[in-house]
CSV table of C-alpha atoms and ligand atoms in Angstrom, one decimal:
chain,number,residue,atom,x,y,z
E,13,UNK,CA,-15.0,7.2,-31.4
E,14,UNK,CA,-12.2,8.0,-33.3
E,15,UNK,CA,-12.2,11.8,-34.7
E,16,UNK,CA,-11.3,11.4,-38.4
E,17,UNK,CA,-10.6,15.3,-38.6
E,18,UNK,CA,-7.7,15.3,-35.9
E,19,UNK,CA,-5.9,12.0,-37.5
E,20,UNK,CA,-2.5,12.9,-38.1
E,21,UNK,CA,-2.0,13.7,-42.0
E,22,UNK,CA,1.1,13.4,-43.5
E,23,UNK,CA,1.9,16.4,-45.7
E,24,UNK,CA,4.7,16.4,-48.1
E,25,UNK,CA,6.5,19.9,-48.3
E,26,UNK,CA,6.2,21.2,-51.3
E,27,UNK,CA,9.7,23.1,-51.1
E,28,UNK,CA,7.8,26.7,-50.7
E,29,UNK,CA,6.2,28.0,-47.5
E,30,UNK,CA,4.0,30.1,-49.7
E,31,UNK,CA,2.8,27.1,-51.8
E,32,UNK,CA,2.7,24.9,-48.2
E,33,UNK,CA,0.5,27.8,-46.5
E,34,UNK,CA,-2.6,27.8,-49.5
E,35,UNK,CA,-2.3,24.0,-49.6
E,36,UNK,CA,-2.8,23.6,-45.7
E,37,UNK,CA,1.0,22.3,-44.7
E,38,UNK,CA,1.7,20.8,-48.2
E,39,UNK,CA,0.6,18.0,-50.6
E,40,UNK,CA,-1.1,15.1,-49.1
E,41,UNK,CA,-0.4,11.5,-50.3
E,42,UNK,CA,-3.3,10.0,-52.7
E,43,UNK,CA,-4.6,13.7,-52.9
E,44,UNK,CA,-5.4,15.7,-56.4
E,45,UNK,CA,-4.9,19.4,-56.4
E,46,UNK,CA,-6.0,21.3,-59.4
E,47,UNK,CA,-3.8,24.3,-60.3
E,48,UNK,CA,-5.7,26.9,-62.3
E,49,UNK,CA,-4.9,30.2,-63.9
E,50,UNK,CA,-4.3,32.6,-67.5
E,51,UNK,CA,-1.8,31.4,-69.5
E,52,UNK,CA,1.3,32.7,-69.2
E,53,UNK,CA,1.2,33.7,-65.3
E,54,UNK,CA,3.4,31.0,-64.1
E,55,UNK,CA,2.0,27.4,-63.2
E,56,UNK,CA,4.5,25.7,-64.9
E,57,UNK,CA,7.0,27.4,-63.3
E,58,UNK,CA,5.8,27.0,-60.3
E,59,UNK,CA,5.2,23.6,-60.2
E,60,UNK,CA,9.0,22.9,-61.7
E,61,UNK,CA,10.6,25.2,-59.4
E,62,UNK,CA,8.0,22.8,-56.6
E,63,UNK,CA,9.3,19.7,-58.5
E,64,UNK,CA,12.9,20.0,-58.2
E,65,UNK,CA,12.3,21.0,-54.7
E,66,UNK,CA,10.1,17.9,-53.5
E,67,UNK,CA,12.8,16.1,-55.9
E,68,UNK,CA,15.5,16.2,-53.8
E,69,UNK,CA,14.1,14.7,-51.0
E,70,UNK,CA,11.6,12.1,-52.5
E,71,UNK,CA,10.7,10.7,-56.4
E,72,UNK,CA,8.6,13.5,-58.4
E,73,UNK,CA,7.7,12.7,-61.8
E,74,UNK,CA,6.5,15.6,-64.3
E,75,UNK,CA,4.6,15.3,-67.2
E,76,UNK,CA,4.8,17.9,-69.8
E,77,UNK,CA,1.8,17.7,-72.2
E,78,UNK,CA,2.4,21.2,-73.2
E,79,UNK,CA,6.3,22.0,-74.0
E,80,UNK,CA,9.0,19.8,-75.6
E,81,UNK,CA,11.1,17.9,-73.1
E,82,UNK,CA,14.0,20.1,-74.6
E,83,UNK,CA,11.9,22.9,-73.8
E,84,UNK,CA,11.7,22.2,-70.0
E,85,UNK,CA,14.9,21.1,-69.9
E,86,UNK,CA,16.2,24.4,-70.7
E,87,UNK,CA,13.4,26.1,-68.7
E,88,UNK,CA,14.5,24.0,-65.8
E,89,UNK,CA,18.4,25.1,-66.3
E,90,UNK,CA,17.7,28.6,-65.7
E,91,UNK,CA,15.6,28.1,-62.7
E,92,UNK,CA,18.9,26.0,-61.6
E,93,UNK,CA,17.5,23.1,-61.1
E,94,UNK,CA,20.0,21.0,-62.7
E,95,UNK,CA,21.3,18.3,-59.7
E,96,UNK,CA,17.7,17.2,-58.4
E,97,UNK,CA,16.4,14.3,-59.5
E,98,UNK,CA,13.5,15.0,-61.1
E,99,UNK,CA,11.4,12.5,-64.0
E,100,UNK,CA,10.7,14.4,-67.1
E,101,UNK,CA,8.1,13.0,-69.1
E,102,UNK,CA,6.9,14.8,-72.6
E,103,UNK,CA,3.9,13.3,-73.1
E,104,UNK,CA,0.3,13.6,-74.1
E,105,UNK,CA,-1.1,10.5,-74.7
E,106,UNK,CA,-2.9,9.3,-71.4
E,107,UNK,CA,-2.5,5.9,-71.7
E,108,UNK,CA,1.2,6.2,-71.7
E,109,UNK,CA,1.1,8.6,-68.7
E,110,UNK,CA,-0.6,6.1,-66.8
E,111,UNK,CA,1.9,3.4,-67.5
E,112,UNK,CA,5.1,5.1,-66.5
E,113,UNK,CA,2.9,6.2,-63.3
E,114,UNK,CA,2.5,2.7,-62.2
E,115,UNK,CA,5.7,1.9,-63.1
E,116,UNK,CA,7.5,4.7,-61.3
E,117,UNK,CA,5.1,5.3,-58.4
E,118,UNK,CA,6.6,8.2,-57.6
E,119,UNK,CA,5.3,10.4,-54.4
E,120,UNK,CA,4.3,13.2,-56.1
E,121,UNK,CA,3.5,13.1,-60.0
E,122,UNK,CA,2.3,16.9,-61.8
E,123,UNK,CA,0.6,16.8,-65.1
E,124,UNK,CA,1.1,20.1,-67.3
E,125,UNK,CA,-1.6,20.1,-68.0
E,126,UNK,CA,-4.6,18.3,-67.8
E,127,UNK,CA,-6.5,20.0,-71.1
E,128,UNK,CA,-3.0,19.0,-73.2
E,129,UNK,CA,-3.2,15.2,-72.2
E,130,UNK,CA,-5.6,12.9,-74.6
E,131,UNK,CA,-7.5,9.5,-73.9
E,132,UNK,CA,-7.2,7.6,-77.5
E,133,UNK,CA,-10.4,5.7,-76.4
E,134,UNK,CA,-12.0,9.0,-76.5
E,135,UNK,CA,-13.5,10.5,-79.7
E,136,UNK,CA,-13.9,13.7,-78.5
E,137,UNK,CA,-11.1,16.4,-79.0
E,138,UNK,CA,-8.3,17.3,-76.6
E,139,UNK,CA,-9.3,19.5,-74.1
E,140,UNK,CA,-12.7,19.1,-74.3
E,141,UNK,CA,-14.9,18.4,-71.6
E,142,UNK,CA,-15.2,14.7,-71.8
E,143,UNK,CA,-11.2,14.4,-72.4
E,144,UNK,CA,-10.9,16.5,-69.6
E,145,UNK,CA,-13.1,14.6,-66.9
E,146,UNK,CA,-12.0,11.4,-68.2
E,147,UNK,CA,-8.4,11.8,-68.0
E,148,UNK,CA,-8.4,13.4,-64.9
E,149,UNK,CA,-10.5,10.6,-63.5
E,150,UNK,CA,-8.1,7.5,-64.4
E,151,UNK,CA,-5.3,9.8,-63.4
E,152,UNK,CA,-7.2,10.0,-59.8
E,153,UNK,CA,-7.6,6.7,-59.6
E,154,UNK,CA,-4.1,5.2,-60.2
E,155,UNK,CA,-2.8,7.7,-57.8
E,156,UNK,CA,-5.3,7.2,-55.0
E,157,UNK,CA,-4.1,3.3,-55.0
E,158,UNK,CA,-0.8,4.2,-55.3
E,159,UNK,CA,-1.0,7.1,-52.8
E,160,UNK,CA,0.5,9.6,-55.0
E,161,UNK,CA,0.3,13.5,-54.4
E,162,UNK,CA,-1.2,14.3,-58.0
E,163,UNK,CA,-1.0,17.9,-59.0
E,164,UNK,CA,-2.9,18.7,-62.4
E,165,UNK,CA,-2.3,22.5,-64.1
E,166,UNK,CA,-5.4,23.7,-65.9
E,167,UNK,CA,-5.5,26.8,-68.1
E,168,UNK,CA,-8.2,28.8,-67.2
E,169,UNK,CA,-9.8,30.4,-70.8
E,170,UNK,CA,-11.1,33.6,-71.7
E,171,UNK,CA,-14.4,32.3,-72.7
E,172,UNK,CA,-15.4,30.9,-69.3
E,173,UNK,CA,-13.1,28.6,-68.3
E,174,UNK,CA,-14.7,25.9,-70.6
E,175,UNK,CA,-12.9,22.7,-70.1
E,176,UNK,CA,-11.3,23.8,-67.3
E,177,UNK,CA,-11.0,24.0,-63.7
E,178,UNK,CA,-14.4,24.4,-62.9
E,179,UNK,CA,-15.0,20.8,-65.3
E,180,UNK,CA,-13.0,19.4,-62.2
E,181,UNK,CA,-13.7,21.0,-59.3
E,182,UNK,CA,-16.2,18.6,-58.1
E,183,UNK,CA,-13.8,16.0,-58.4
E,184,UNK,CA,-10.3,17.3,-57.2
E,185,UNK,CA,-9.8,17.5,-53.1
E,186,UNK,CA,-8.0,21.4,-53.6
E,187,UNK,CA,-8.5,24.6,-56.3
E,188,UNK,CA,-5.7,26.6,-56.2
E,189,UNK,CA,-5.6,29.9,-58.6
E,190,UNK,CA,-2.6,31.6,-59.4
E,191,UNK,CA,-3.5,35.0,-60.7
E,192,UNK,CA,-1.6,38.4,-60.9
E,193,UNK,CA,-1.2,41.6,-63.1
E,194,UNK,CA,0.5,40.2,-66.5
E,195,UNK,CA,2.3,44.0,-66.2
E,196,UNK,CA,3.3,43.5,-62.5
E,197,UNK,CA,6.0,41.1,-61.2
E,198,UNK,CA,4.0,39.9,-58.1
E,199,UNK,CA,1.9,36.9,-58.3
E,200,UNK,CA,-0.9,35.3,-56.0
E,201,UNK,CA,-2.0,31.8,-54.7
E,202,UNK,CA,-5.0,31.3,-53.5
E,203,UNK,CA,-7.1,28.1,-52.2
E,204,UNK,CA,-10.3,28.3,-53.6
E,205,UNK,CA,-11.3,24.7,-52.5
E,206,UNK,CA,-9.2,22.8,-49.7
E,207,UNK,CA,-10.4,19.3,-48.2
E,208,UNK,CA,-7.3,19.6,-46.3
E,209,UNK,CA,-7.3,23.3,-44.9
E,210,UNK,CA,-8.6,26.4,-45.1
E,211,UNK,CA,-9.2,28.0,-48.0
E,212,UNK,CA,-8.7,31.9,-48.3
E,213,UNK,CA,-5.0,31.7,-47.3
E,214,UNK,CA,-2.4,33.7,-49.8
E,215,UNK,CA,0.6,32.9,-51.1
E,216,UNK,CA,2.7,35.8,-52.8
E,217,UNK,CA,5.5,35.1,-55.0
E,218,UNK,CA,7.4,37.8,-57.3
E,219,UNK,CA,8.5,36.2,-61.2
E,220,UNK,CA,12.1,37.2,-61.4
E,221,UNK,CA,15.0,36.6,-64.0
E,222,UNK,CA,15.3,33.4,-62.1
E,223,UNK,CA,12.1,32.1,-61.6
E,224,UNK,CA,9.6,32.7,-59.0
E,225,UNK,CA,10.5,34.0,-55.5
E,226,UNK,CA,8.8,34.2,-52.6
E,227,UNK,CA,7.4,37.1,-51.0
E,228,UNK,CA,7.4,36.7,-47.2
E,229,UNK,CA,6.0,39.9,-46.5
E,230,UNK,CA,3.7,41.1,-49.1
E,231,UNK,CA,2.5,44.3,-47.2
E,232,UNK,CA,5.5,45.9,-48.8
E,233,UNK,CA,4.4,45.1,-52.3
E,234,UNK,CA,1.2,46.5,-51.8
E,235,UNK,CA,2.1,50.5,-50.3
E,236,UNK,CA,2.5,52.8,-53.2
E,237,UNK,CA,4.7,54.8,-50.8
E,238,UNK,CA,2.5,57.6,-52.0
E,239,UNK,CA,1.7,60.6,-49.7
E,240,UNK,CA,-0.7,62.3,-52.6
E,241,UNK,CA,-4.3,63.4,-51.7
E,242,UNK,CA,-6.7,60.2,-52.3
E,243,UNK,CA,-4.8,57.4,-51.0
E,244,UNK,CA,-5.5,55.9,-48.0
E,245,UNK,CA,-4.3,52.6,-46.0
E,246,UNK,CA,-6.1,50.3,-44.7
E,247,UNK,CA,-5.1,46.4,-43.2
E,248,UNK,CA,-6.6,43.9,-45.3
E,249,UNK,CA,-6.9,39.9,-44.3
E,250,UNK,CA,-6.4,37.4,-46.8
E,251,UNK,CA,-7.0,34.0,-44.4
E,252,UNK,CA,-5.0,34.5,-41.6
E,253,UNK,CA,-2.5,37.1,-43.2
E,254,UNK,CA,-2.8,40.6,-42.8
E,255,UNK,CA,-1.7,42.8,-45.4
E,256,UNK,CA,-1.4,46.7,-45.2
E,257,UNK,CA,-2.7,48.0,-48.7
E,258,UNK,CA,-2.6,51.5,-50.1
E,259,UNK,CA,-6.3,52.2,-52.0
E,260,UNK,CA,-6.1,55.3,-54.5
E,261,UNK,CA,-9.5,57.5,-55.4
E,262,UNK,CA,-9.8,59.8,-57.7
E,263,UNK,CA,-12.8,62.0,-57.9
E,264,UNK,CA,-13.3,64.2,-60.3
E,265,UNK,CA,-16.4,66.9,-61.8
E,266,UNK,CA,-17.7,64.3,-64.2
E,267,UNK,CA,-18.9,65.6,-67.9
E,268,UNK,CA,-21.6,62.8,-68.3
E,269,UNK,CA,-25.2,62.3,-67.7
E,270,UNK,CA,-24.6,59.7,-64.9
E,271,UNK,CA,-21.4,60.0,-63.7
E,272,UNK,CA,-18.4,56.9,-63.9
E,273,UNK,CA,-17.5,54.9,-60.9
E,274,UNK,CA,-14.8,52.3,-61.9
E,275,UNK,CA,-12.8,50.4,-59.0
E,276,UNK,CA,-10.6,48.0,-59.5
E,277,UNK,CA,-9.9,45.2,-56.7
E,278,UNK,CA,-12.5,46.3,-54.8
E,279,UNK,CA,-16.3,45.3,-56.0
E,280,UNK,CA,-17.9,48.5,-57.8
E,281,UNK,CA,-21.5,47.9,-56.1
E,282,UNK,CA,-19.4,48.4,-52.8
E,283,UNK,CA,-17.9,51.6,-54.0
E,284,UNK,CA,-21.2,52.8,-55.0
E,285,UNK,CA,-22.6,52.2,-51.9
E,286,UNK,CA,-20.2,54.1,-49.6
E,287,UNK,CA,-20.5,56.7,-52.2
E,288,UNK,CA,-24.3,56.9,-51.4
E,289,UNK,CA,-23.5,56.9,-47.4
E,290,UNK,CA,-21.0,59.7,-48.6
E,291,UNK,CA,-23.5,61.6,-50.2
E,292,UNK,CA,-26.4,61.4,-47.7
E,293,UNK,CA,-24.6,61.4,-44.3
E,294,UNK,CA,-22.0,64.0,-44.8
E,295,UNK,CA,-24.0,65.9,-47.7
E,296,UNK,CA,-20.9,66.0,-50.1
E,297,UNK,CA,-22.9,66.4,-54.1
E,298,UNK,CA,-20.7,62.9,-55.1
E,299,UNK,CA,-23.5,62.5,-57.9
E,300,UNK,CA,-22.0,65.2,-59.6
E,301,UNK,CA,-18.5,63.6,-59.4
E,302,UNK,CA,-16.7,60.9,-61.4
E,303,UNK,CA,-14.9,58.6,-59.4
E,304,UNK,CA,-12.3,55.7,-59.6
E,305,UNK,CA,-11.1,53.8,-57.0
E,306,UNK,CA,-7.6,51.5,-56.9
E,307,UNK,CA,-6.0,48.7,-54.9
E,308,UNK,CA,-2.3,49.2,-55.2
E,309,UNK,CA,-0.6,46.3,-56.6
E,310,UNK,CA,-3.7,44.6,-58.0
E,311,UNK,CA,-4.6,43.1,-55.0
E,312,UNK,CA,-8.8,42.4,-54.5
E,313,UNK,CA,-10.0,43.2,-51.5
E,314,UNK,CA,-13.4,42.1,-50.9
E,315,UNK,CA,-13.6,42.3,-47.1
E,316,UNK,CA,-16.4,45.0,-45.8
E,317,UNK,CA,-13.5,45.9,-43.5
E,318,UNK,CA,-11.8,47.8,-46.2
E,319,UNK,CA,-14.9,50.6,-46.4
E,320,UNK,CA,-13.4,53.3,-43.9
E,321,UNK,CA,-10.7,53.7,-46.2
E,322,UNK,CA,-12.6,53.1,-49.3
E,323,UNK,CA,-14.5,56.2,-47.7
E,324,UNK,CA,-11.4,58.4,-46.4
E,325,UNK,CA,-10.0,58.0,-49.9
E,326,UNK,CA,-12.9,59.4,-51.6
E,327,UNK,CA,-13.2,62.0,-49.4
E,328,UNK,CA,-9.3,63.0,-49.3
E,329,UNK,CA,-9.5,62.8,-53.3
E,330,UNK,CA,-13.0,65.2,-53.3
E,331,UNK,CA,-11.2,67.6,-50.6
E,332,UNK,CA,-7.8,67.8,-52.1
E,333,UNK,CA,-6.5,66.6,-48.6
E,334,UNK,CA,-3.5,64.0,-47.5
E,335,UNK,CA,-3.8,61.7,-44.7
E,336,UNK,CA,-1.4,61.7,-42.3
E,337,UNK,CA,1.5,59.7,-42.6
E,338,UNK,CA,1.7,56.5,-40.6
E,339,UNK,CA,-2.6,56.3,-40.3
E,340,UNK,CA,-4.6,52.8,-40.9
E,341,UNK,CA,-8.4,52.8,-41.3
E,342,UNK,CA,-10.3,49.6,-40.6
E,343,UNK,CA,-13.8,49.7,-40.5
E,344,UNK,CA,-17.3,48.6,-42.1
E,345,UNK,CA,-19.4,50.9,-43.0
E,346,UNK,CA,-23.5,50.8,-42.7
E,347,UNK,CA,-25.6,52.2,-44.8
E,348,UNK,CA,-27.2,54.9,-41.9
E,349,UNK,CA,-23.7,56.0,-41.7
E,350,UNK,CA,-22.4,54.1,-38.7
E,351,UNK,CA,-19.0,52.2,-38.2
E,352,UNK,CA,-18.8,48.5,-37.6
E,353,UNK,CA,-16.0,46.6,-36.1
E,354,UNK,CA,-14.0,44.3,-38.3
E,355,UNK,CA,-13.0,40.5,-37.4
E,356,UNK,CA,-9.4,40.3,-36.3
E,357,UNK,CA,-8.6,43.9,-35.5
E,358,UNK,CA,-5.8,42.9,-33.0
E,359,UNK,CA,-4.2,41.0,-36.1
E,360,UNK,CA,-4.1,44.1,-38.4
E,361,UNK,CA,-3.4,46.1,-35.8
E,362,UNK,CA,-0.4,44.0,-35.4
E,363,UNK,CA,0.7,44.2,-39.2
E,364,UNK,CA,0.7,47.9,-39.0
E,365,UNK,CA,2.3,48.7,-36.0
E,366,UNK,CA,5.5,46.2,-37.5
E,367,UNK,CA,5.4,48.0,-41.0
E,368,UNK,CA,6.1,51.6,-38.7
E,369,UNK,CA,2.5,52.6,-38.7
E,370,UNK,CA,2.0,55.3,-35.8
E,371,UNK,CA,-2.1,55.4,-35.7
E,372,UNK,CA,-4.9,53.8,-36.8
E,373,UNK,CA,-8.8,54.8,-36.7
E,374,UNK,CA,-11.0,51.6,-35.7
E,375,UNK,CA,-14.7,51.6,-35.1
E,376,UNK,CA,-15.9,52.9,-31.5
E,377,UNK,CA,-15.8,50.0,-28.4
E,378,UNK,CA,-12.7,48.0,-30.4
E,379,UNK,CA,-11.3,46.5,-26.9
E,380,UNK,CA,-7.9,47.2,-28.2
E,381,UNK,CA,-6.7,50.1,-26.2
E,382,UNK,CA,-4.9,48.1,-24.5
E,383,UNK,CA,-3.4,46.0,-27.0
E,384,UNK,CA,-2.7,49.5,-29.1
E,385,UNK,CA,-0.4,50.7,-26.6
E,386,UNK,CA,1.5,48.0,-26.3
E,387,UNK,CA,2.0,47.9,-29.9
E,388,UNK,CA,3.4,51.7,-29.8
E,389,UNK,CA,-0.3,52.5,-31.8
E,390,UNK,CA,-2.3,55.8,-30.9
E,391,UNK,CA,-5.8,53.8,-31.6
E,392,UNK,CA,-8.9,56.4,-32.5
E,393,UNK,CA,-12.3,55.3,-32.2
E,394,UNK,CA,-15.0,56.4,-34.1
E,395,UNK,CA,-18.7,56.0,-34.2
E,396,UNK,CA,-19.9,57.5,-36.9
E,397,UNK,CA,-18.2,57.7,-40.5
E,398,UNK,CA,-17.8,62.1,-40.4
E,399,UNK,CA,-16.3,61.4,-36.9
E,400,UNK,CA,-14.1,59.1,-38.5
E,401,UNK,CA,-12.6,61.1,-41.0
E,402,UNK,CA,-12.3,64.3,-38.8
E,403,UNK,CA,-9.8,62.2,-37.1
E,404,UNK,CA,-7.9,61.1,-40.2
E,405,UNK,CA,-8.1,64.3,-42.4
E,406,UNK,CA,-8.6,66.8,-40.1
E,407,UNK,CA,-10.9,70.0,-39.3
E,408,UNK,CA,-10.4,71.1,-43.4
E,409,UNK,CA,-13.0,68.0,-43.5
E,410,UNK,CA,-15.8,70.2,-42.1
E,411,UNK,CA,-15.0,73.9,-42.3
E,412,UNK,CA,-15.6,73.8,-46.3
E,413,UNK,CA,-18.9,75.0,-47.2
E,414,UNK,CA,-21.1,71.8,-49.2
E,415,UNK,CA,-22.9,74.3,-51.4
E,416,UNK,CA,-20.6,74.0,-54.5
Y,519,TYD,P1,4.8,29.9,-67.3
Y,519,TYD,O1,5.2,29.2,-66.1
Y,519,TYD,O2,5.2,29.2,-68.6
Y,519,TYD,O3,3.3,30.1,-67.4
Y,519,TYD,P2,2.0,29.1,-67.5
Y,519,TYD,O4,2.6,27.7,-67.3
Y,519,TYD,O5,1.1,29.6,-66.4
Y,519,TYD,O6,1.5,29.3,-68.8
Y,519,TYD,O7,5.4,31.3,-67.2
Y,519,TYD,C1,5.5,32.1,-68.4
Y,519,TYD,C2,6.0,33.5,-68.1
Y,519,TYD,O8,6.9,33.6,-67.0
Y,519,TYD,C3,6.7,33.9,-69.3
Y,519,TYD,O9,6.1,35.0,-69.8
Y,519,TYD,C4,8.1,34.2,-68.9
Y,519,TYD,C5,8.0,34.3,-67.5
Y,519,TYD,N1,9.2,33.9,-66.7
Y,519,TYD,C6,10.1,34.8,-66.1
Y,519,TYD,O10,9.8,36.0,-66.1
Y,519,TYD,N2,11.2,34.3,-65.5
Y,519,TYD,C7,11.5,33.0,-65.4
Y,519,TYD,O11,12.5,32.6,-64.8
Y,519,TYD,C8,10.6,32.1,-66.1
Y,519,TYD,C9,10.9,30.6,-66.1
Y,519,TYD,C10,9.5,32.6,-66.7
Y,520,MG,MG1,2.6,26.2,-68.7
């Protein structure tokens, strides 16, 4: 019996590693990806910079619903796209978009974007729900006969991403979200649905002068390069990518009745739980203390790996202490105290020894001593989360006196 999964699927490169990595190897004929984010982070140019791309090897049309064709023209000269051949299309009425669809067939079409395009037949207003689902749907089902890569943009919307993505997620074969820091040039893509791969995987581009860029090794992006008391490193995994990521605590006496915890990329209830393991197993008074808690470079970490250095940053910020240069923590922390190993150590291991990392602290029984060596690592394992952070910070950890 034939296996359907290990038929050979033809991908059409969308022009950017990064974009071909969160879409699985690129765009697949017949397909429909939905590209969602804020306004203003960067789909459109994205997805032109992706279209001229794809254009010079194969026929891409792009439908702008949302900007003038004078206005992507002049978009599209200073992201130098000028040469490919690339079909503009200003448009918002659906029934016209369909028509020069058919007529063009082309092998990838984008629509810019789906809540700006309008069904006449329709009574309902554009960008409402039913507009939405029904234009997306006739859209789907020319290009599935016509085996046309279709790549829809959808705004996501303050107030719940009402006829949005998640109108369409049911119906499109791949989510991708494009977020980032509207103050920070760095951008993410991330698969959030993938019939065609895996989801999870990261794509980091940086918005320049010229468009977007992409960032082939993001761990660089996301090291403060600060050596100041409170920050600690740890190797994070998006996917299959490892990234090495500074995290920043600050803990402070707190002048309210319960004190503040704010983190930001990393979930607050985890914070508050390693807190609590903080306070119980190595009896520091952290309910007394105000503390906040960064990812450098607005990166979200939600991985349970990230806890050992959620922990040693807390504890570095409380203690006035710095962490060694060159030192990675990886490790999950339970609630009795006790460290838990992480999936694919030897990966982040990996990441840390190339960005010039000399040690890194890893949960007891890793398997990776040998693997550490070779890598030019001094690998210290840890049981316990005070035996842990001896290593990292040092005997100034324990020879303080917890009465204050
Ligand atoms: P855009 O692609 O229009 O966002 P979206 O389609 O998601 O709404 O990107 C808009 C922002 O990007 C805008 O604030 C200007 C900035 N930008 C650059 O910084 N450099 C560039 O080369 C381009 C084209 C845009
Ligand atoms: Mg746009």
């Amino acid at each position: 019996m034939a296996d359907l999964g290990e038929l050979p699927m033809q991908r059409l490169a969308s022009g950017y590693a990064e974009l071909d990595r969160v879409l699985g190897g690129g765009l697949v004929p017949g397909s429909l990806v939905l590209v969602g984010g804020d306004p203003g982070i960067g789909k459109s140019t994205l997805l032109l910079q992706s279209a001229t791309a794809m254009g010079r090897e194969r026929s891409v049309l792009y439908v702008s619903a949302e900007e003038s064709a004078q206005q992507v023209k002049l978009r599209w000269q200073r992201l130098q796209g000028c040469g490919a051949d690339l079909q503009l299309l200003a448009e918002t009425d659906l029934e016209l978009v369909l028509e020069e669809l058919e007529a063009l067939k082309p092998d990838v079409a984008i629509i810019d974007s789906i809540q700006a395009l309008h069904d006449a037949n329709l009574t309902s207003a554009p960008g409402s729900v039913a507009q939405v689902r029904e234009c997306a749907a006739s859209l789907q089902r020319l290009a599935k006969r016509q085996n046309t890569a279709l790549v829809l943009v959808g705004h996501v919307t303050k107030e719940g991403v009402l006829a949005g993505p998640k109108v369409l997620e049911h119906l499109v074969d791949a989510v991708l979200t494009f977020e980032g820091d509207r103050f920070a040039s760095h951008r993410l893509l991330r698969a959030v649905k993938n019939r065609y791969g895996a989801t999870h995987e990261l794509g980091v581009f940086e918005m320049r002068g010229q468009g977007l860029e992409e960032v082939g090794n993001p761990s660089e992006l996301f090291l403060s390069g600060d050596q100041a008391s409170g920050v600690a490193t740890i190797v994070a995994c998006e996917g299959t990518r490892p990234l090495v990521v500074d995290l920043q605590a600050l803990v402070s006496t707190t002048s309210y009745a319960s004190p503040r915890r704010t983190a930001t990329g990393i979930a607050v209830n985890r914070l508050h739980q390693i807190l609590a393991v903080l306070e119980k197993h190595m009896g520091l008074p952290l309910s007394r203390y105000d503390c906040y808690l960064a990812v450098a470079g607005g990166l979200d970490v939600e991985e349970p790996a990230a806890d050992l250095g959620v922990a040693a940053a807390v504890v570095a910020s409380y203690r006035d202490l710095t962490l060694p240069a060159g030192t990675v923590l990886l490790g999950e922390l339970g609630l009795g105290g006790q460290l838990r190993a992480v999936p694919q150590l030897e990966l982040r291991l990996q990441e840390a020894a190339r960005l010039g990392f000399r040690r890194a602290v890893v949960p007891q029984a890793s398997g990776m001593s040998a693997a550490a060596a070779a890598l030019g690592l001094e690998l210290l394992e840890a049981s316990r989360i005070t035996e842990a952070l001896v290593m990292a910070l040092g005997d100034g950890l324990v020879s303080q006196d917890e009465a204050g």
